[in-house]
Structures are given as structure tokens and as C-alpha cells.
Amino acid sequence: MKTKIFHTVNAGLYLWGANTGILVDGLHRGKAEGFSTTPPQILRQMEVGKGIFSHSHLQGMLFTHLHPDHFNGAELSVAAHNIPGAAVYLPGLVKTCPAALEHITFPVGNATVTAVPTTHDGALFEADPHCSFLIQLGEECVFIAGDGQPDEELARVVMTLCKAPITAVFMNVYQLASLKGRAFLRGVQPERIFLYHLPFPEDDTYSISALSEQLLRRFPKDLPLVEWPEHMAWIDDAAPGWWEKEEA
């Protein structure tokens, strides 16, 4: 995988590829929901404009939806003020991209982002604006599910939008456990599957990690092995060359 991906906590991901940096769901609250707040190291980078918040290394900040474990408006305001040139996309509260009922594709740096409207999982949240992201960086695509309900129909949509192989898919435990979620994976045939949207262990009041361990023991053998990325770390320990110089 050529795209470099840093996983913070919850659903926070920073993607670096094609000389473009994109932060997805990386500024959030979430402790009251059994998840974690934005890590202090990330907030320090945001405040001083280093690391993933360097002006030369962050071109876009995307949010799948506005629930607290994915989004913190106060922190976003600081980040947007510090890096005024960065694109911002929030479903239901769009700042630099037009709202749309159907998918919308827009450039972020040298990357191409497609926001695909998806229904939030759970009857209580079905009316809340939500989207999943298909992000193409160079010759690779990454799909980020957020809290949507991926299924076979979504797989067909994604495959019509893809202009490159899907290198990685990020899904939560409930999506991976569902028959519809597995049908989605079989439809898009990703190279790698990542289980994400987990809090730090000390914040895991709902034992999501234990549930995830049970899932992985019973995951279908015809699908790629599900990987569990470490918090506050680069996947495959593959940081870009500028990281050590810019890290706060």
C-alpha cells in the first residue's frame, strides 16, 4: 500500500498520498458515548501547525457526520483558522462543498474525494445526515464507512465510482459483523480490511474491543484477514519522510 495512513482513535484517520494530506473524523469528543476525545498529541499539532496539521501537509478535513465521537466543532474552528486553505466537508453543514442528495466528487489537493450519502446505523440515527468517503490518492482508493450501513447496493455504486483498485476499507465492528456489510466487502473486493472506530482501552465502557475480538475469531475465511490498526500509529509503521521533522 503506497498510501500512508495514521490512525488516531475512534474513527480518526489521516491519509497521506499523492503529496496530499486528508484528515477524516479526526477532531471529536466522545467520552460520554464510550469513545475517546481527540488525543492531546493531535491537539498540540493543531495548535502549533505541525505534524498532520502542517500547512504543507493538510489539504482537507472531512467528517462522515456530526455525532460527538466523530466531530468537535470548536476544534474544527481552530484548525480551519490555522489552515484557511484546507477544504472542509461536513454532511448537513457544508462549508466549502455544495450539499447534495446524491454522491458528490471534489478535489482535495491531488486527491479525489467522493462523498456518498449513506444511512447511519441504528433506527435512532437514520435521519441524521451521514456520508461515507471514497478517496483516491494516486493509483489507490480507500473507502471509509463511518457509521453507515454498507451493503451490496452500495458496493455497486462504489465500483462504478472507482478509478483505481480499492486498497483499503475501514469499517466498524457492527458493519463487519452484519451480512450486509460482508456482502459489501465481497462486492468491492478490497486488498485490505481494517477494523476501526474503537476508543482507547481506558474509555471503552461498552467493551467494544471485547466484541471485536469475538468477531475476528468468526470472520468468514473467503474475505481478507481483518486488521486491527494500533491507535496513534502509522499503519505498517510506514510514516512519510517528513513526519519526524514535523511531529510536535
C-alpha positions in Angstrom: 0.0 0.0 0.0 1.6 3.3 -1.1 -0.9 5.5 0.8 0.4 6.3 4.3 -2.4 6.1 6.9 -2.1 7.3 10.5 -4.9 6.1 12.9 -5.6 8.3 15.9 -8.5 6.9 17.9 -12.3 6.4 17.4 -12.7 6.8 13.6 -9.9 9.3 13.2 -7.7 8.7 10.1 -5.1 10.8 8.4 -4.3 9.8 4.8 -1.1 10.9 3.0 -0.7 10.1 -0.7 -0.1 11.9 -4.0 1.6 14.7 -1.9 -1.8 15.3 -0.2 -2.9 15.0 3.4 -6.5 14.4 4.4 -7.9 14.1 7.9 -11.2 12.2 8.3 -13.2 12.3 11.6 -10.0 13.4 13.4 -11.4 16.1 15.7 -14.1 14.9 18.1 -15.4 14.5 21.6 -16.9 11.1 22.5 -16.1 10.2 26.1 -19.8 10.4 27.1 -20.6 7.9 24.3 -18.0 5.4 25.4 -15.4 6.6 23.0 -12.4 9.0 23.3 -11.7 12.7 22.9 -9.1 14.0 20.4 -5.7 12.9 21.8 -3.6 15.7 23.3 -0.8 15.0 20.8 -3.1 15.7 17.9 -4.4 18.9 19.6 -0.8 20.1 20.1 -0.1 19.6 16.5 -3.2 21.5 15.6 -2.3 24.4 17.9 1.3 24.8 16.6 0.7 23.9 13.0 3.0 20.9 12.9 2.7 17.1 12.1 -0.5 16.3 10.3 -1.6 20.0 10.8 1.3 21.4 8.9 0.2 23.9 6.2 2.1 21.9 3.6 0.7 18.5 4.8 -3.0 19.0 5.3 -5.2 19.9 2.4 -8.6 18.7 3.6 -10.7 17.8 6.7 -13.6 15.5 6.2 -16.3 14.4 8.5 -18.7 11.5 7.9 -21.3 13.0 10.2 -21.7 15.4 13.2 -22.0 13.0 16.2 -19.7 13.8 19.1 -17.5 10.8 18.7 -16.7 11.9 15.1 -16.9 15.7 15.3 -15.9 18.6 17.5 -17.0 22.0 16.1 -14.8 24.1 18.4 -11.7 22.1 17.5 -12.5 22.3 13.8 -12.9 26.1 14.1 -9.3 26.4 15.4 -7.9 24.1 12.7 -9.8 25.9 9.9 -8.5 29.2 11.2 -4.9 28.0 11.4 -5.1 26.4 7.9 -7.6 28.6 6.0 -6.8 26.9 2.7 -7.8 23.4 3.8 -11.1 22.1 2.3 -13.8 21.2 4.8 -16.7 18.8 4.2 -19.4 18.1 6.7 -22.7 16.4 5.6 -25.6 18.5 6.7 -23.4 21.5 7.5 -21.3 22.0 4.4 -18.7 24.7 4.4 -16.7 24.5 1.1 -18.6 21.9 -0.9 -22.2 22.1 -2.1 -24.8 19.9 -0.4 -26.2 17.0 -2.4 -28.6 14.2 -2.0 -26.6 12.0 -4.3 -22.8 11.4 -4.3 -20.6 14.4 -4.9 -17.0 14.2 -6.1 -14.5 17.0 -5.5 -10.7 17.5 -5.5 -8.7 17.9 -2.3 -5.1 18.7 -3.2 -4.1 16.0 -5.7 -6.6 13.6 -4.4 -10.2 13.0 -5.5 -12.9 12.6 -2.8 -16.4 11.2 -3.3 -18.8 11.7 -0.5 -21.5 9.0 -0.8 -24.7 9.6 1.2 -25.3 6.6 3.5 -27.8 5.9 6.2 -26.5 5.9 9.7 -26.7 2.6 11.5 -29.5 2.3 14.1 -33.1 3.4 14.0 -32.5 6.4 16.3 -30.0 8.0 13.9 -31.3 7.1 10.4 -32.5 10.7 9.8 -29.1 12.2 10.7 -27.0 13.4 7.7 -24.2 10.9 7.1 -21.8 10.0 4.3 -19.1 7.5 3.6 -16.0 8.5 1.7 -14.2 7.1 -1.3 -10.8 8.7 -1.5 -8.5 8.2 -4.5 -4.8 9.1 -3.9 -2.7 8.4 -7.0 -3.4 4.8 -8.2 -5.1 3.7 -5.0 -8.6 4.1 -3.4 -9.5 4.0 0.2 -13.1 3.5 1.4 -14.1 4.9 4.8 -17.5 3.7 6.0 -18.1 5.9 9.1 -21.2 4.7 10.8 -23.1 4.0 7.6 -24.8 0.8 6.6 -22.7 -0.6 3.7 -24.5 -3.3 1.6 -24.4 -4.9 -1.8 -26.1 -1.9 -3.5 -23.5 0.5 -2.0 -20.8 -1.8 -3.4 -22.2 -1.5 -6.9 -22.2 2.3 -6.5 -18.7 2.4 -5.2 -17.4 0.2 -8.0 -18.9 2.5 -10.6 -17.1 5.4 -9.0 -13.7 3.7 -8.5 -11.0 4.7 -11.0 -8.4 2.6 -9.2 -8.2 -0.6 -7.1 -9.6 -0.4 -3.6 -6.5 -0.8 -1.4 -8.2 -0.4 2.0 -11.6 -0.4 3.5 -12.3 0.9 7.1 -15.4 -0.5 8.8 -16.6 -0.7 12.4 -17.4 -3.9 14.3 -21.1 -3.8 13.6 -20.6 -3.3 9.9 -18.2 -6.2 9.7 -20.5 -8.4 11.8 -23.5 -7.9 9.5 -24.4 -9.9 6.5 -25.0 -6.8 4.5 -21.6 -5.5 5.5 -19.9 -8.7 4.3 -21.9 -8.5 1.1 -20.4 -5.1 0.5 -16.9 -6.4 1.1 -17.4 -9.2 -1.4 -18.7 -6.6 -3.9 -15.8 -4.2 -3.7 -13.1 -6.9 -3.1 -10.6 -4.7 -1.2 -7.0 -5.6 -0.8 -7.1 -5.0 2.9 -9.9 -4.7 5.6 -9.3 -2.6 8.7 -11.5 -2.7 11.8 -11.6 0.8 13.3 -13.8 3.1 15.4 -12.5 1.9 18.8 -11.7 4.0 21.8 -8.6 3.9 23.9 -8.9 1.0 26.4 -9.5 3.2 29.4 -12.5 4.8 27.6 -14.1 1.5 26.5 -17.0 1.5 28.8 -19.1 -0.6 26.4 -16.5 -3.3 25.9 -16.4 -2.7 22.1 -12.9 -4.2 22.0 -14.0 -7.5 23.5 -16.9 -7.6 21.0 -14.4 -7.0 18.2 -12.2 -9.9 19.4 -15.2 -12.2 19.2 -15.9 -11.0 15.7 -12.4 -11.6 14.4 -12.5 -15.2 15.6 -15.5 -16.0 13.5 -14.9 -13.8 10.4 -15.5 -15.5 7.0 -12.4 -17.2 5.5 -13.3 -16.1 2.0 -12.6 -12.4 2.9 -9.2 -10.9 3.6 -8.0 -11.1 7.1 -9.3 -8.2 9.2 -6.5 -6.0 10.5 -6.8 -4.0 13.8 -4.7 -0.9 13.5 -2.9 0.4 16.5 -4.0 3.8 18.0 -1.8 6.8 17.4 0.4 4.9 14.9 1.1 4.7 11.2 -0.3 1.5 9.6 2.5 -0.9 8.7 4.8 1.6 10.7 5.1 3.4 7.3 5.3 7.1 8.1 6.2 9.5 5.3 9.6 11.0 5.3 8.5 14.4 6.6 6.8 13.0 9.7 9.7 13.1 12.2 10.6 16.6 11.2 7.1 17.9 11.6 5.8 15.9 14.6 5.1 18.1 17.6 
